Amino acid sequence: MSTFLQSRWGVLSGLAAGAVLLLVAAPATLSVFNLALLGKFLCFAIVAVGIGLAWGRGGMLTLGQGVFFGLGAYIMAMHLKLADASLFGGSGVPDFMSLYGAGEVPAWWEPFRSPIVTLAAIVLVPGLVALLLGLAVFKRRVKGAYFAILSQALAAAFAVFLVGQQATTGGSNGLSGFRSFFGFDLKDPSNKLMLYSIAAVVLLLALAAARQLMHSRFGELLEAVRDQEERVRFLGYDPATIKTVTYVIAAVMAGIAGALFVPIVGIISPADVGVIPSIAFLIGVAIGGRATLLGPVLGALSVAIAQTSLSSTFPSFWVYFQGLLFVLVIGFMPGGLASLPRLVSRLKKRPDDEPSAVPLPAAAPPATIPEGATR
């Protein structure tokens, strides 16, 4: 059974089942509100796929994915605000700029009036930032806790920068109040269904791409770099290049997820891209199982659903529950929720099912000496 699941047909069957579940069953059974909520969770799952690839397979503890998530989100938000200002305001200047700024659109905002430039920037800007950071860090052989601290500091600095730009990014309030999405009315339930479907399709494509990378020659090199970096360098490969490429892929996935998050949720602020969201992404991946394909997705969805359910009922309890769950998983299930079936099968295994020991041959009888023989 496990061999079939890891085969090409098994993966295709799993993706087909996921497509039916997300694109057919969920829209048929969930309300518009719950469907939008699930779309928000799928955005987190897309980020988790990239983290699973970088951390689970590459050993890079990425504590700053909120930066790339925020870059994609703010680029999309800027385009939506400019489009709304042209469609509904007529002046072409977003409303918050008239309140907090000089009432003029900054020059670096203007390119994002174009939908084509916006879509290209959502992919290229996070990827370029990750490329520059990866080359600067990995070429100097920075890894482990030092890389984790550096990426987390980057997320903190990015959030502080956004808070200080009240006139251009909305400051701590962020950007919100979007009314259209590339000409589609965001209040229309059919358009909300379209946004959810896009998020579901992107998640399935991200899973397919991650699976292809994991089972390719590149995936083998990535695991080798994680386990024995010096041996990989001795064989003639550059571990820094392999790590940088993986880091860029994870950043692009996070940027696309952030861009989808904005029209689905309707707001983006520094609180969604700082240190705490970056750690929350990582906790979901750890709980789900970072070394597997579906583990990060299951973990991200589970944590997001639990947070939404518990934080509304017990607002002050969720943080403690999240920490307790993280400790329990790390202590008793290092493989995450993805290892739960294997753990259950071991617990159900009876002693009778254990292979019996090979019986030892019987001891030979003592030799007898014939009468009359010389001792």
XYZ file of C-alpha atoms in Angstrom:
375
model
C 0.000 0.000 0.000
C 2.761 2.451 0.920
C 4.579 1.591 -2.313
C 1.490 2.497 -4.328
C 1.069 5.818 -2.469
C 4.660 6.756 -3.293
C 4.348 5.755 -6.945
C 3.389 8.122 -9.741
C -0.138 6.732 -10.016
C -0.560 6.916 -6.271
C 0.402 10.589 -6.239
C -1.908 11.338 -9.163
C -4.724 9.525 -7.382
C -4.068 11.518 -4.215
C -4.068 14.819 -6.098
C -7.289 13.840 -7.856
C -8.910 12.968 -4.530
C -7.737 16.289 -3.092
C -9.141 18.142 -6.097
C -12.531 16.471 -5.656
C -12.541 17.227 -1.939
C -11.494 20.870 -2.276
C -13.175 21.840 -5.540
C -16.379 19.792 -5.405
C -17.220 18.629 -1.882
C -16.223 21.792 0.011
C -18.167 24.274 -2.186
C -21.201 21.980 -2.102
C -21.324 21.664 1.687
C -19.875 24.902 3.121
C -21.458 28.322 3.350
C -19.907 31.366 1.679
C -18.383 32.512 4.983
C -16.889 29.112 5.847
C -15.624 28.711 2.300
C -13.767 32.023 2.547
C -12.391 30.889 5.898
C -11.160 27.656 4.338
C -9.596 29.686 1.519
C -7.650 31.644 4.135
C -6.410 28.366 5.639
C -5.362 27.123 2.196
C -3.141 30.194 1.841
C -1.358 29.169 5.034
C -1.042 25.635 3.653
C 0.693 26.945 0.516
C 3.289 28.646 2.719
C 3.662 25.385 4.662
C 4.480 23.434 1.494
C 7.458 25.710 0.854
C 8.611 25.504 4.480
C 8.376 21.714 4.363
C 10.596 21.709 1.294
C 13.181 24.089 2.770
C 13.146 22.878 6.383
C 12.027 19.259 6.107
C 14.174 18.345 3.118
C 16.851 21.027 3.230
C 17.325 21.489 6.966
C 16.931 25.290 6.740
C 14.971 26.575 9.748
C 13.086 29.363 7.975
C 11.739 31.674 10.677
C 11.159 34.595 8.325
C 8.610 33.390 5.782
C 6.319 36.190 6.907
C 8.555 38.556 4.927
C 7.865 36.855 1.603
C 4.213 36.332 2.515
C 3.984 40.064 3.255
C 5.758 41.103 0.053
C 3.278 39.221 -2.105
C 0.361 40.436 -0.004
C 1.308 44.131 -0.069
C 1.997 44.053 -3.799
C -1.471 42.660 -4.406
C -3.005 45.104 -1.908
C -1.367 48.087 -3.628
C -2.790 47.028 -6.987
C -6.261 46.533 -5.531
C -6.220 49.944 -3.808
C -5.085 51.664 -7.005
C -7.703 49.828 -9.062
C -10.470 50.730 -6.593
C -9.362 54.367 -6.580
C -9.639 54.480 -10.374
C -12.909 52.563 -10.619
C -14.854 54.004 -7.691
C -13.029 57.171 -6.627
C -12.122 58.580 -9.990
C -9.026 60.376 -8.661
C -6.740 57.351 -8.820
C -5.419 58.083 -5.310
C -6.196 55.554 -2.539
C -8.339 56.920 0.268
C -5.805 56.485 3.084
C -3.213 58.556 1.206
C -5.550 61.529 1.291
C -5.937 61.107 5.048
C -2.354 60.403 6.109
C -0.240 61.648 3.219
C 0.046 64.417 0.647
C -2.772 63.050 -1.478
C -0.391 61.869 -4.193
C 0.553 58.361 -5.264
C 4.285 57.614 -4.693
C 6.318 56.873 -7.793
C 7.092 53.325 -6.643
C 3.347 52.585 -6.428
C 2.622 53.537 -10.031
C 3.910 50.346 -11.741
C 1.389 48.299 -9.750
C -1.534 49.888 -11.575
C -0.812 47.312 -14.291
C -2.234 43.838 -13.607
C 0.595 42.225 -15.585
C 3.303 44.031 -13.622
C 1.524 43.124 -10.372
C 1.330 39.415 -11.189
C 4.964 39.366 -12.280
C 6.088 41.250 -9.159
C 4.235 38.832 -6.859
C 6.549 36.086 -8.125
C 9.724 38.025 -8.870
C 10.058 40.335 -5.859
C 9.943 37.625 -3.130
C 12.122 35.396 -5.289
C 14.684 38.158 -5.860
C 14.841 39.066 -2.160
C 15.296 35.390 -1.259
C 17.969 35.019 -3.941
C 20.007 37.953 -2.646
C 19.610 36.880 0.973
C 20.390 33.260 0.169
C 23.555 34.082 -1.744
C 24.717 36.436 1.016
C 24.061 33.910 3.774
C 24.715 30.480 2.300
C 27.858 31.490 0.416
C 29.299 32.458 3.793
C 28.256 29.022 5.121
C 25.850 30.463 7.666
C 23.462 27.749 8.815
C 21.586 26.294 11.761
C 20.543 28.600 14.566
C 22.416 31.550 13.048
C 20.343 31.386 9.873
C 17.123 31.008 11.884
C 17.925 34.075 14.008
C 18.862 36.099 10.932
C 15.641 35.257 9.103
C 13.585 36.030 12.202
C 15.320 39.391 12.594
C 14.467 40.142 8.970
C 10.783 39.491 9.679
C 10.868 41.781 12.714
C 12.590 44.547 10.738
C 10.085 44.225 7.897
C 7.135 44.600 10.271
C 8.713 47.647 11.949
C 9.329 49.217 8.535
C 5.687 48.772 7.531
C 4.433 50.299 10.775
C 6.558 53.396 10.184
C 5.212 54.007 6.668
C 1.780 55.369 7.535
C 1.404 57.440 4.372
C 2.403 54.714 1.907
C 1.549 51.346 3.497
C -1.170 52.283 5.979
C 1.117 51.863 8.982
C -0.116 49.567 11.727
C -3.631 49.638 10.242
C -2.434 48.078 7.010
C -4.406 48.096 3.772
C -8.046 47.072 3.670
C -11.435 47.907 2.184
C -10.860 46.242 -1.182
C -13.887 46.274 -3.465
C -12.688 44.632 -6.674
C -10.280 41.948 -7.852
C -9.052 42.485 -11.415
C -12.471 43.909 -12.314
C -14.535 41.347 -10.357
C -16.750 42.526 -7.515
C -15.490 41.046 -4.252
C -18.950 41.183 -2.691
C -20.366 38.776 -5.250
C -20.566 35.220 -3.789
C -19.647 33.708 -7.161
C -16.431 35.731 -7.203
C -15.646 34.614 -3.647
C -16.051 31.042 -4.860
C -13.672 31.845 -7.711
C -11.031 33.123 -5.270
C -11.363 30.014 -3.140
C -11.025 27.804 -6.218
C -7.867 29.637 -7.264
C -6.349 29.071 -3.810
C -7.257 25.375 -3.929
C -5.750 24.919 -7.402
C -2.553 26.753 -6.397
C -2.210 24.490 -3.353
C -2.561 21.362 -5.482
C -0.008 22.694 -7.977
C 2.389 23.519 -5.125
C 2.048 19.973 -3.794
C 2.679 18.510 -7.249
C 5.764 20.706 -7.715
C 7.096 19.848 -4.243
C 6.613 16.140 -4.853
C 8.430 16.361 -8.185
C 11.353 18.176 -6.560
C 11.531 15.743 -3.640
C 11.791 12.717 -5.933
C 14.170 14.248 -8.447
C 17.938 14.414 -8.595
C 17.713 17.860 -7.029
C 15.750 16.434 -4.101
C 18.421 13.810 -3.504
C 21.099 16.501 -3.466
C 19.002 18.603 -1.093
C 18.722 15.742 1.393
C 22.427 15.052 1.044
C 23.191 18.693 1.828
C 20.977 18.477 4.893
C 22.702 15.346 6.215
C 26.296 15.626 4.977
C 27.024 19.063 3.554
C 30.794 18.660 3.527
C 30.607 15.390 1.589
C 28.395 17.047 -1.034
C 30.969 19.822 -1.389
C 33.724 17.204 -1.671
C 31.825 15.548 -4.547
C 31.913 18.770 -6.541
C 28.497 20.276 -5.841
C 27.957 23.701 -4.312
C 25.626 23.356 -1.287
C 25.055 27.129 -1.249
C 23.491 27.021 -4.716
C 21.241 24.107 -3.803
C 20.085 25.827 -0.611
C 19.514 29.139 -2.379
C 17.365 27.584 -5.087
C 15.234 25.842 -2.464
C 14.955 29.029 -0.422
C 13.801 30.948 -3.515
C 11.138 28.313 -4.294
C 9.803 28.502 -0.732
C 9.778 32.315 -0.920
C 7.848 32.325 -4.200
C 5.243 29.981 -2.723
C 4.884 32.271 0.289
C 4.551 35.336 -1.943
C 1.804 33.749 -4.033
C -0.001 32.685 -0.863
C 0.166 36.249 0.465
C -1.225 37.625 -2.780
C -4.202 35.252 -2.557
C -4.683 36.026 1.142
C -5.445 39.705 0.486
C -8.623 39.440 -1.650
C -9.879 36.424 0.312
C -9.496 37.974 3.791
C -9.834 41.615 2.788
C -6.960 43.056 4.830
C -3.214 42.905 5.244
C -1.298 44.529 8.081
C 2.116 44.258 9.793
C 0.498 41.918 12.337
C 0.117 39.338 9.534
C 3.754 39.351 8.411
C 5.905 39.756 11.531
C 7.693 37.370 13.837
C 4.607 35.760 15.387
C 3.000 34.753 12.054
C 6.359 33.410 10.851
C 6.660 31.225 13.947
C 3.035 30.119 13.541
C 3.809 28.926 10.004
C 6.708 26.890 11.370
C 4.681 25.394 14.230
C 2.052 24.145 11.793
C 4.706 22.429 9.686
C 6.331 20.832 12.746
C 3.001 19.551 14.049
C 2.024 18.126 10.677
C 5.367 16.500 9.905
C 8.030 18.521 8.143
C 9.743 15.641 6.327
C 6.627 14.468 4.449
C 4.693 15.876 1.513
C 1.226 16.195 3.060
C 2.355 16.680 6.660
C 2.957 20.444 6.408
C -0.446 20.950 4.758
C -2.272 18.897 7.375
C -0.431 20.671 10.175
C -1.104 24.152 8.804
C -4.809 23.408 8.318
C -5.124 21.779 11.753
C -3.446 24.654 13.578
C -5.442 27.282 11.670
C -8.760 25.540 12.331
C -7.919 25.014 16.004
C -6.864 28.634 16.377
C -10.090 29.904 14.838
C -12.212 27.633 17.015
C -10.405 28.027 20.337
C -9.382 31.667 20.100
C -13.002 32.755 19.736
C -14.168 30.593 22.657
C -11.101 30.847 24.899
C -9.153 33.935 23.754
C -6.469 33.686 26.425
C -6.099 29.892 26.232
C -5.067 29.439 22.601
C -1.415 30.486 23.033
C -0.932 27.988 25.865
C -2.670 25.242 23.906
C -0.500 25.940 20.880
C 2.671 25.687 22.968
C 1.456 22.518 24.689
C 0.578 20.896 21.377
C 3.970 21.798 19.969
C 5.784 20.304 22.996
C 3.712 17.101 22.879
C 4.324 16.575 19.180
C 8.064 17.232 19.415
C 8.382 15.038 22.516
C 6.202 12.059 21.555
C 5.718 12.336 17.777
C 8.816 13.917 16.237
C 7.468 12.965 12.831
C 4.314 15.027 13.388
C 0.737 14.080 12.626
C 1.890 12.359 9.449
C 3.541 9.666 11.590
C 0.351 8.997 13.558
C -0.851 6.027 11.410
C 2.502 4.308 11.832
C 2.425 4.943 15.582
C -1.106 3.555 15.892
C -0.182 0.451 13.922
C 2.714 -0.178 16.294
C 0.468 0.193 19.324
C -2.106 -2.198 17.873
C 0.502 -4.782 17.067
C 0.066 -7.790 19.378
C 2.928 -9.813 20.823
C 1.627 -12.843 18.872
C 2.326 -10.987 15.670
C 6.013 -10.704 16.499
C 8.151 -13.092 14.498
C 9.131 -16.025 16.631
C 12.773 -16.520 17.402
C 14.659 -19.131 15.418
C 14.957 -22.240 17.659
C 18.460 -23.165 18.620
C 19.658 -26.606 17.617
C 19.504 -29.204 20.383
C 22.721 -29.923 22.151
C 24.496 -33.026 20.906
C 24.535 -35.980 23.362
C 27.840 -36.644 25.065
C 30.077 -38.971 23.161
C 30.439 -42.483 24.579
C 33.724 -44.260 24.656
C 33.635 -47.946 23.608
C 34.704 -50.478 26.151
C 38.296 -51.484 25.863
C 39.312 -48.212 24.194
C 42.248 -46.321 25.614
C 41.264 -43.236 27.531
